[in-house]
């Protein structure tokens, strides 16, 4: 419901009495002519909030009126300050209701908004506080200044600017109006304001205090009021018949701030303050009608809202189209008549010929000659343009050639450096073997050397000389094998120490897990802390550069640690510790204590590997503590006569029985064949990585073993590239033949790395190569399918691929051959 507003003047501080009276009559007429008045019922809950808000408005309006009073000397009143010390140029009036009811209910509004204050329809219980500027004429100002300049009424600047609360009771209506009035002003100012508001002459009003009539020249100080005090006065009419005093009716206007704070309840006892911005209308809201309450007589008006209208949803139907809105224009030249007039010299008319030009006829140009000349010019332009275009093309080709040669040089240099690095790495591996692969490479090199020497002996010697040369070769081979064995022992000791350190580090690692936000959380348990303490003790007793005192401290720490458990192992460790401590105190050299220290280290390592003393080691032991676990996945090796877990056996894809274990197979390879499988391991690793990058659920590549890939490369593809016949396995890669199907032995091709990258860019391999080359590839696929069809794990994949392969073969037979130059470039 909206309150009606009127366009009356709000600057009361710069108006005269006549203007105020005339303006008041206009406001009164507008109020009586409109029906947009509502009943205001003040409640005790929101009086304090409205009072504070309107008090701040009054201070702001007083500051503005103070500035205007400084600019215009004919201001009708002085600027006064409010109770709180702010500049206030108008008085604050309040309308107190009937004091015999439930108490006073007050509402405060701005002084300059009095012409637009809402009318209140109540009998005797309405009360409000109204702030208004005092209105006075220039003569009253001079009189007031003269009266204030008198010695008996002179006040200090602070006292004269102070205010006091004045309650004026209108007799006989009983309405009480509260005024914030300056104590330095006379009662005449107060009478002047009420006379202008109630449309009564100032001479007809009489103000009384405690039963006596107050003179116009008296101030509140004369009545005994101190700054910020309170006084109650009675106002009567000296002519009640002609000028009766009636209850003052005011219209209240609420000024909505730009931003309000709304408190929203978000929980049982939690609240949240939200800042809401108020959107103000830039136009006057229209009158939309309303209705009147039959019982109370209150008017209710319909109100418009600021809600943005909803956008109509699109129906999906094209309402506007190009055909109905496009204008088709057609230009057609027309030759129209143009009538012209000329004037020649004659009798009575002279035309000057000074500006005339003499035109001579030239050679006539026919249409054919004109078009021929234009054609010649066009040919000339095209000639120069084509020359320019040809130069650009040649320059671009020259630049492409330079870049191509530069790239080829870089690739050649890169390949040469990679090969040199690989050879250097192999040489270092042969000179300083560290792991199993290095010794395989060493034995393979030994076998290649032996075969070369045997071939030379067979070519150069015969009979007894050949046997003698073979015996000498056998002695050299034996010597080299023993040298390799010594290297293997040294590398085994070093690898054993690394394995022990790796085992101890794994035991003391904290528990890790990844949270939902991607962060990794680590936690140490009592078992990991115990494992870390044992690792530190083991490292300390194996340190060689300790002094005697430091060694004794390490032994003492070890002794206290193992004494926590009483068993045969701990008693033996304690006995050895006491023996070494006694020898150290006797001054025995360290070189004589190596055996004793090694025994202590070995026994303490056994102590660490016992789950009773180190519970964290249980999950890393190869031999489980539970005997029931040993009965599962345990197989017998016929070569070494040992029962080993299934992980110790290497099975090929077509294996049906379990043969020798890995250690026996490795020993047999070193003694007889001496093959190197590093190349095939690297090739299989590249294949699995490339298949994992496809992310299409490929499975066959991960079922192959090293032996299966070796058979596929050597027996099916001949250990060379299908295109360039390159036989360097380090440069070859096994990729898909049809990249849209997963890799399998019957869907693969062996190429170099550069050829494989180019092959995978083809959209359809069956159409990019020659028909002869494709038949050779299909033949090799058939051989691989026949070999791997014996594997039970491959049967489901073969059944799934059968229909696809048949459709591919039919397409190959029916499809037309591609162009001969392209097909010939890919044929072998």
Coordinates of C-alpha atoms in Angstrom, one line a residue, residues 326-772:
X326 CA 14.3 -9.4 -47.6
X327 CA 13.7 -7.0 -50.4
X328 CA 15.1 -8.1 -53.7
X329 CA 16.2 -5.1 -55.8
X330 CA 16.9 -5.1 -59.5
X331 CA 18.8 -2.4 -61.2
X332 CA 18.0 -1.6 -64.9
X333 CA 19.5 1.4 -66.6
X334 CA 17.1 3.6 -68.6
X335 CA 17.9 6.4 -71.0
X336 CA 15.6 9.4 -70.4
X337 CA 15.2 12.5 -72.4
X338 CA 16.9 15.7 -71.3
X339 CA 15.7 18.8 -73.1
X340 CA 18.4 21.5 -73.4
X341 CA 18.3 25.0 -74.7
X342 CA 21.1 26.9 -76.4
X343 CA 21.6 30.6 -77.2
X344 CA 23.4 31.9 -80.2
X345 CA 24.6 35.4 -81.1
X346 CA 22.0 37.3 -83.1
X347 CA 20.6 40.7 -83.6
X348 CA 19.9 42.0 -80.2
X349 CA 21.7 39.3 -78.3
X350 CA 25.5 39.0 -77.8
X351 CA 27.1 35.8 -76.4
X352 CA 30.8 36.0 -75.5
X353 CA 33.1 33.3 -77.0
X354 CA 36.1 34.0 -74.8
X355 CA 35.8 30.7 -72.9
X356 CA 34.9 28.6 -75.9
X357 CA 37.2 25.7 -76.8
X358 CA 38.1 24.4 -80.2
X359 CA 37.7 20.6 -80.4
X360 CA 39.3 18.7 -83.3
X361 CA 38.1 15.2 -84.2
X362 CA 40.6 12.4 -83.5
X363 CA 41.0 8.9 -84.9
X364 CA 37.9 6.8 -84.4
X365 CA 38.4 3.7 -82.1
X366 CA 36.2 0.8 -82.9
X367 CA 34.8 -1.5 -80.2
X368 CA 37.1 -4.3 -81.3
X369 CA 40.2 -2.1 -81.0
X370 CA 39.0 -0.9 -77.5
X371 CA 38.5 -4.4 -76.3
X372 CA 41.8 -5.6 -77.8
X373 CA 43.6 -2.8 -75.9
X374 CA 42.0 -3.7 -72.7
X375 CA 42.9 -7.4 -73.2
X376 CA 46.5 -6.5 -73.7
X377 CA 46.5 -4.5 -70.5
X378 CA 44.9 -7.4 -68.6
X379 CA 47.5 -9.9 -70.0
X380 CA 50.3 -7.5 -68.9
X381 CA 48.9 -7.3 -65.4
X382 CA 48.5 -11.1 -65.2
X383 CA 52.0 -11.6 -66.4
X384 CA 53.5 -9.5 -63.6
X385 CA 51.2 -11.0 -61.0
X386 CA 52.0 -14.6 -62.0
X387 CA 55.7 -13.7 -61.9
X388 CA 55.3 -12.4 -58.4
X389 CA 53.3 -15.4 -57.4
X390 CA 55.9 -17.8 -58.9
X391 CA 58.6 -16.1 -57.0
X392 CA 56.8 -16.5 -53.7
X393 CA 56.1 -20.2 -54.4
X394 CA 59.8 -20.8 -55.3
X395 CA 60.9 -18.9 -52.2
X396 CA 58.5 -20.9 -50.0
X397 CA 59.8 -24.2 -51.6
X398 CA 63.4 -23.1 -51.0
X399 CA 62.6 -22.4 -47.4
X400 CA 60.8 -25.7 -46.9
X401 CA 63.8 -27.5 -48.4
X402 CA 66.1 -25.7 -46.1
X403 CA 64.0 -26.6 -43.1
X404 CA 63.7 -30.2 -44.3
X405 CA 67.4 -30.5 -44.7
X406 CA 68.0 -28.9 -41.3
X407 CA 65.5 -31.3 -39.7
X408 CA 67.1 -34.3 -41.4
X409 CA 70.5 -33.2 -40.1
X410 CA 69.1 -32.8 -36.6
X411 CA 67.5 -36.2 -36.8
X412 CA 70.6 -37.8 -38.1
X413 CA 72.6 -36.2 -35.3
X414 CA 70.1 -37.3 -32.7
X415 CA 70.1 -40.9 -34.0
X416 CA 73.9 -40.9 -34.0
X417 CA 74.1 -39.5 -30.5
X418 CA 71.5 -42.0 -29.2
X419 CA 73.4 -44.8 -30.8
X420 CA 76.6 -43.6 -29.3
X421 CA 75.0 -43.2 -25.9
X422 CA 73.5 -46.7 -26.1
X423 CA 76.9 -48.2 -27.1
X424 CA 78.5 -46.3 -24.2
X425 CA 75.9 -47.6 -21.8
X426 CA 76.3 -51.1 -23.0
X427 CA 80.1 -50.8 -22.6
X428 CA 79.7 -49.5 -19.1
X429 CA 77.3 -52.4 -18.3
X430 CA 79.8 -54.9 -19.6
X431 CA 82.7 -53.4 -17.6
X432 CA 80.7 -52.8 -14.4
X433 CA 77.8 -55.2 -14.3
X434 CA 75.3 -54.6 -11.5
X435 CA 72.1 -56.4 -12.2
X436 CA 70.8 -59.5 -14.0
X437 CA 70.3 -57.7 -17.3
X438 CA 74.0 -56.6 -17.2
X439 CA 75.2 -60.2 -16.7
X440 CA 72.9 -61.4 -19.5
X441 CA 74.5 -58.9 -21.8
X442 CA 77.9 -60.0 -20.7
X443 CA 77.2 -63.7 -21.3
X444 CA 75.6 -62.8 -24.6
X445 CA 78.8 -60.9 -25.7
X446 CA 80.8 -63.9 -24.5
X447 CA 78.8 -66.3 -26.6
X448 CA 79.1 -64.0 -29.7
X449 CA 82.9 -64.0 -29.2
X450 CA 83.0 -67.8 -28.8
X451 CA 81.1 -68.3 -32.0
X452 CA 83.3 -66.0 -33.9
X453 CA 86.4 -67.8 -32.6
X454 CA 85.0 -71.2 -33.4
X455 CA 84.2 -70.1 -36.9
X456 CA 87.7 -68.8 -37.4
X457 CA 89.2 -72.0 -36.0
X458 CA 87.1 -74.1 -38.3
X459 CA 88.2 -72.1 -41.3
X460 CA 91.9 -72.0 -40.5
X461 CA 92.7 -75.4 -38.8
X462 CA 91.9 -79.0 -39.3
X463 CA 92.7 -82.2 -37.4
X464 CA 94.9 -82.0 -34.3
X465 CA 95.6 -78.3 -34.7
X466 CA 91.8 -77.6 -34.7
X467 CA 91.4 -79.7 -31.5
X468 CA 94.3 -77.8 -29.8
X469 CA 92.9 -74.5 -30.8
X470 CA 89.5 -75.5 -29.5
X471 CA 91.0 -76.5 -26.2
X472 CA 92.8 -73.2 -25.9
X473 CA 89.5 -71.4 -26.7
X474 CA 87.8 -73.5 -23.9
X475 CA 90.5 -72.4 -21.4
X476 CA 90.0 -68.8 -22.4
X477 CA 86.2 -69.1 -22.1
X478 CA 86.6 -70.8 -18.6
X479 CA 88.9 -67.9 -17.5
X480 CA 86.4 -65.3 -18.7
X481 CA 83.5 -67.2 -17.0
X482 CA 85.3 -67.2 -13.7
X483 CA 86.0 -63.5 -14.0
X484 CA 82.3 -62.9 -14.7
X485 CA 81.6 -65.0 -11.6
X486 CA 83.8 -62.9 -9.4
X487 CA 82.1 -59.8 -10.7
X488 CA 78.7 -61.4 -10.0
X489 CA 79.8 -62.1 -6.4
X490 CA 80.9 -58.5 -5.8
X491 CA 77.7 -57.2 -7.4
X492 CA 75.6 -59.6 -5.4
X493 CA 77.1 -58.3 -2.1
X494 CA 76.4 -54.7 -3.1
X495 CA 72.9 -55.6 -4.3
X496 CA 72.3 -57.5 -1.1
X497 CA 73.1 -54.4 1.0
X498 CA 70.9 -52.3 -1.2
X499 CA 68.1 -54.8 -0.9
X500 CA 68.4 -54.8 2.9
X501 CA 68.3 -51.0 3.0
X502 CA 65.3 -51.0 0.7
X503 CA 63.5 -53.5 2.9
X504 CA 64.2 -51.5 6.1
X505 CA 63.1 -48.2 4.4
X506 CA 59.9 -49.9 3.3
X507 CA 59.2 -51.0 6.8
X508 CA 59.5 -47.6 8.4
X509 CA 57.5 -45.8 5.7
X510 CA 54.4 -44.0 7.2
X511 CA 50.9 -45.0 6.1
X512 CA 49.7 -42.9 3.2
X513 CA 46.3 -42.3 1.7
X514 CA 44.8 -39.7 -0.6
X515 CA 41.9 -37.6 0.6
X516 CA 38.9 -36.5 -1.5
X517 CA 40.6 -33.2 -2.2
X518 CA 43.7 -34.8 -3.7
X519 CA 46.0 -34.2 -0.7
X520 CA 48.1 -37.0 0.6
X521 CA 47.9 -37.7 4.3
X522 CA 50.7 -39.5 6.2
X523 CA 50.4 -41.3 9.5
X524 CA 53.1 -43.0 11.7
X525 CA 52.0 -46.0 13.7
X526 CA 53.8 -47.6 16.7
X527 CA 55.0 -50.3 14.3
X528 CA 56.5 -47.9 11.8
X529 CA 58.2 -46.0 14.6
X530 CA 59.6 -49.2 16.0
X531 CA 60.9 -50.2 12.5
X532 CA 62.5 -46.8 12.1
X533 CA 64.4 -47.2 15.4
X534 CA 65.6 -50.6 14.4
X535 CA 66.8 -49.3 11.0
X536 CA 68.8 -46.5 12.6
X537 CA 70.4 -49.0 15.0
X538 CA 71.3 -51.3 12.1
X539 CA 72.9 -48.4 10.2
X540 CA 74.9 -47.3 13.2
X541 CA 76.4 -50.7 13.9
X542 CA 77.4 -51.1 10.2
X543 CA 79.2 -47.7 10.1
X544 CA 82.9 -48.2 9.7
X545 CA 84.3 -44.8 10.6
X546 CA 83.1 -44.7 14.3
X547 CA 85.6 -44.1 17.1
X548 CA 85.8 -46.5 20.0
X549 CA 83.5 -44.4 22.2
X550 CA 80.9 -44.0 19.5
X551 CA 81.1 -47.8 18.7
X552 CA 80.6 -48.6 22.4
X553 CA 77.5 -46.2 22.5
X554 CA 76.0 -48.0 19.4
X555 CA 76.6 -51.4 21.0
X556 CA 75.1 -50.3 24.3
X557 CA 72.0 -49.0 22.5
X558 CA 71.7 -52.3 20.6
X559 CA 72.1 -54.2 23.8
X560 CA 69.2 -52.3 25.5
X561 CA 67.0 -52.8 22.5
X562 CA 67.4 -56.6 22.2
X563 CA 67.1 -57.1 25.9
X564 CA 63.5 -56.2 25.7
X565 CA 62.9 -59.8 24.5
X566 CA 64.4 -62.9 26.1
X567 CA 65.1 -65.7 23.6
X568 CA 68.0 -67.6 22.2
X569 CA 68.6 -65.1 19.4
X570 CA 68.7 -62.1 21.8
X571 CA 71.0 -63.9 24.3
X572 CA 73.5 -64.7 21.5
X573 CA 73.4 -61.1 20.3
X574 CA 74.1 -59.8 23.9
X575 CA 76.9 -62.3 24.3
X576 CA 78.6 -61.1 21.1
X577 CA 78.1 -57.4 22.0
X578 CA 79.8 -58.0 25.4
X579 CA 82.6 -59.9 23.6
X580 CA 83.2 -57.0 21.2
X581 CA 83.0 -54.4 24.0
X582 CA 85.6 -56.3 26.0
X583 CA 87.9 -56.5 23.0
X584 CA 87.5 -52.8 22.3
X585 CA 88.5 -52.0 25.9
X586 CA 91.6 -54.2 25.4
X587 CA 92.6 -52.2 22.4
X588 CA 92.2 -54.8 19.7
X589 CA 92.4 -53.3 16.2
X590 CA 89.3 -52.9 14.0
X591 CA 90.6 -55.2 11.3
X592 CA 90.6 -58.1 13.7
X593 CA 87.0 -57.4 14.7
X594 CA 85.4 -57.6 11.2
X595 CA 84.2 -61.2 11.6
X596 CA 82.7 -60.5 15.0
X597 CA 80.9 -57.4 13.8
X598 CA 79.6 -59.2 10.7
X599 CA 78.1 -61.8 13.0
X600 CA 76.4 -59.1 15.1
X601 CA 75.1 -57.4 12.1
X602 CA 73.7 -60.7 10.6
X603 CA 72.1 -61.7 13.9
X604 CA 70.5 -58.3 14.4
X605 CA 69.2 -58.4 10.8
X606 CA 67.6 -61.7 11.6
X607 CA 66.2 -60.1 14.7
X608 CA 64.7 -57.3 12.6
X609 CA 63.2 -59.8 10.1
X610 CA 61.3 -61.5 13.0
X611 CA 57.7 -60.3 13.1
X612 CA 57.6 -60.8 16.9
X613 CA 60.2 -58.1 17.4
X614 CA 59.3 -56.0 14.3
X615 CA 55.6 -56.4 13.4
X616 CA 55.9 -54.2 10.3
X617 CA 58.2 -56.7 8.6
X618 CA 55.4 -59.3 8.3
X619 CA 53.9 -57.8 5.2
X620 CA 57.2 -57.8 3.3
X621 CA 58.5 -61.3 4.0
X622 CA 58.5 -63.7 1.1
X623 CA 57.8 -66.6 3.3
X624 CA 54.5 -65.9 5.1
X625 CA 54.2 -66.7 8.8
X626 CA 50.8 -68.4 8.4
X627 CA 51.4 -72.1 7.3
X628 CA 48.1 -72.3 5.6
X629 CA 49.2 -69.7 3.0
X630 CA 52.1 -71.9 2.0
X631 CA 49.6 -74.5 0.7
X632 CA 48.2 -72.2 -2.0
X633 CA 49.9 -71.4 -5.3
X634 CA 53.0 -73.6 -4.5
X635 CA 54.6 -75.5 -7.3
X636 CA 57.5 -78.0 -7.7
X637 CA 60.5 -77.2 -9.8
X638 CA 61.9 -80.4 -11.4
X639 CA 65.3 -78.8 -12.0
X640 CA 66.2 -77.5 -8.5
X641 CA 63.8 -79.8 -6.7
X642 CA 62.3 -76.9 -4.7
X643 CA 58.8 -76.0 -3.9
X644 CA 58.3 -72.3 -4.9
X645 CA 55.4 -69.9 -5.2
X646 CA 53.8 -69.3 -8.6
X647 CA 55.6 -65.9 -8.9
X648 CA 58.9 -67.7 -9.3
X649 CA 57.9 -69.4 -12.5
X650 CA 57.8 -67.7 -15.9
X651 CA 55.0 -69.0 -18.2
X652 CA 54.6 -68.3 -21.9
X653 CA 51.3 -67.7 -23.5
X654 CA 51.0 -71.2 -25.0
X655 CA 52.4 -73.1 -21.9
X656 CA 50.2 -75.9 -20.6
X657 CA 52.5 -77.2 -17.8
X658 CA 54.7 -75.5 -15.3
X659 CA 58.4 -76.0 -16.1
X660 CA 61.5 -74.8 -14.5
X661 CA 61.6 -71.8 -12.2
X662 CA 63.1 -68.5 -13.2
X663 CA 66.4 -69.1 -11.5
X664 CA 66.9 -72.5 -13.2
X665 CA 65.9 -71.0 -16.6
X666 CA 68.4 -68.2 -16.0
X667 CA 71.2 -70.6 -15.1
X668 CA 70.4 -72.8 -18.2
X669 CA 70.5 -69.7 -20.4
X670 CA 73.9 -68.7 -19.0
X671 CA 75.3 -72.2 -19.5
X672 CA 74.0 -73.0 -23.0
X673 CA 72.1 -70.4 -25.2
X674 CA 73.3 -67.2 -23.5
X675 CA 70.6 -65.1 -25.1
X676 CA 69.9 -61.4 -24.2
X677 CA 66.3 -60.4 -23.6
X678 CA 66.8 -56.7 -22.9
X679 CA 65.7 -55.7 -26.3
X680 CA 62.5 -57.7 -26.1
X681 CA 61.8 -56.4 -22.6
X682 CA 62.1 -52.8 -23.9
X683 CA 59.9 -53.6 -27.0
X684 CA 57.2 -55.2 -24.8
X685 CA 57.3 -52.2 -22.4
X686 CA 56.8 -49.8 -25.3
X687 CA 53.9 -51.9 -26.6
X688 CA 52.1 -51.9 -23.2
X689 CA 52.6 -48.1 -22.8
X690 CA 51.2 -47.3 -26.3
X691 CA 48.2 -49.6 -25.7
X692 CA 47.5 -47.9 -22.3
X693 CA 47.6 -44.5 -24.0
X694 CA 44.7 -45.5 -26.3
X695 CA 42.4 -46.0 -23.2
X696 CA 40.1 -48.3 -25.1
X697 CA 40.3 -51.3 -22.8
X698 CA 42.9 -53.3 -24.7
X699 CA 43.8 -56.6 -22.9
X700 CA 45.8 -58.9 -25.3
X701 CA 49.0 -56.9 -25.1
X702 CA 49.1 -57.2 -21.3
X703 CA 48.7 -61.1 -21.6
X704 CA 51.9 -61.5 -23.6
X705 CA 55.1 -62.6 -22.0
X706 CA 58.6 -61.9 -23.1
X707 CA 59.0 -65.3 -24.8
X708 CA 55.8 -64.7 -26.8
X709 CA 56.9 -61.3 -28.2
X710 CA 60.3 -62.9 -29.0
X711 CA 58.6 -65.6 -31.1
X712 CA 56.4 -63.0 -32.8
X713 CA 59.3 -60.8 -33.7
X714 CA 61.8 -63.4 -34.8
X715 CA 59.6 -66.1 -36.4
X716 CA 56.7 -64.0 -37.8
X717 CA 58.3 -60.7 -38.7
X718 CA 61.9 -61.9 -39.2
X719 CA 63.3 -59.3 -36.7
X720 CA 63.2 -56.5 -39.3
X721 CA 60.8 -53.7 -40.4
X722 CA 58.1 -54.6 -42.8
X723 CA 58.8 -51.5 -44.9
X724 CA 62.5 -50.6 -44.7
X725 CA 63.8 -54.0 -43.5
X726 CA 65.7 -52.4 -40.6
X727 CA 67.0 -55.1 -38.2
X728 CA 68.0 -52.9 -35.3
X729 CA 65.6 -53.9 -32.5
X730 CA 66.3 -50.7 -30.6
X731 CA 64.9 -48.7 -33.6
X732 CA 61.8 -50.9 -34.1
X733 CA 58.3 -50.7 -32.6
X734 CA 55.3 -53.0 -32.6
X735 CA 52.1 -51.0 -33.4
X736 CA 48.6 -51.7 -34.6
X737 CA 47.8 -52.5 -38.2
X738 CA 44.3 -51.1 -37.9
X739 CA 44.4 -48.5 -35.3
X740 CA 40.6 -48.7 -34.7
X741 CA 41.0 -52.2 -33.2
X742 CA 43.0 -53.3 -30.2
X743 CA 46.5 -54.7 -30.7
X744 CA 46.8 -58.4 -31.2
X745 CA 49.3 -60.7 -32.9
X746 CA 46.9 -60.8 -35.9
X747 CA 46.5 -57.0 -35.9
X748 CA 50.0 -55.7 -35.7
X749 CA 53.0 -54.6 -37.8
X750 CA 56.7 -54.2 -37.0
X751 CA 58.1 -50.9 -38.2
X752 CA 60.7 -48.4 -37.2
X753 CA 59.7 -45.6 -34.9
X754 CA 59.4 -43.0 -37.7
X755 CA 57.5 -45.4 -39.9
X756 CA 55.2 -46.3 -37.0
X757 CA 54.4 -42.6 -36.3
X758 CA 53.5 -42.1 -40.0
X759 CA 51.5 -45.4 -40.1
X760 CA 49.3 -44.4 -37.2
X761 CA 48.3 -41.2 -39.0
X762 CA 46.6 -43.1 -41.8
X763 CA 42.9 -43.2 -41.7
X764 CA 42.6 -46.5 -43.6
X765 CA 45.7 -48.7 -43.8
X766 CA 44.0 -51.1 -46.3
X767 CA 43.7 -48.3 -48.9
X768 CA 47.0 -46.6 -48.3
X769 CA 49.3 -49.5 -49.2
X770 CA 49.7 -51.6 -52.3
X771 CA 47.7 -54.8 -52.8
X772 CA 50.9 -57.0 -52.8

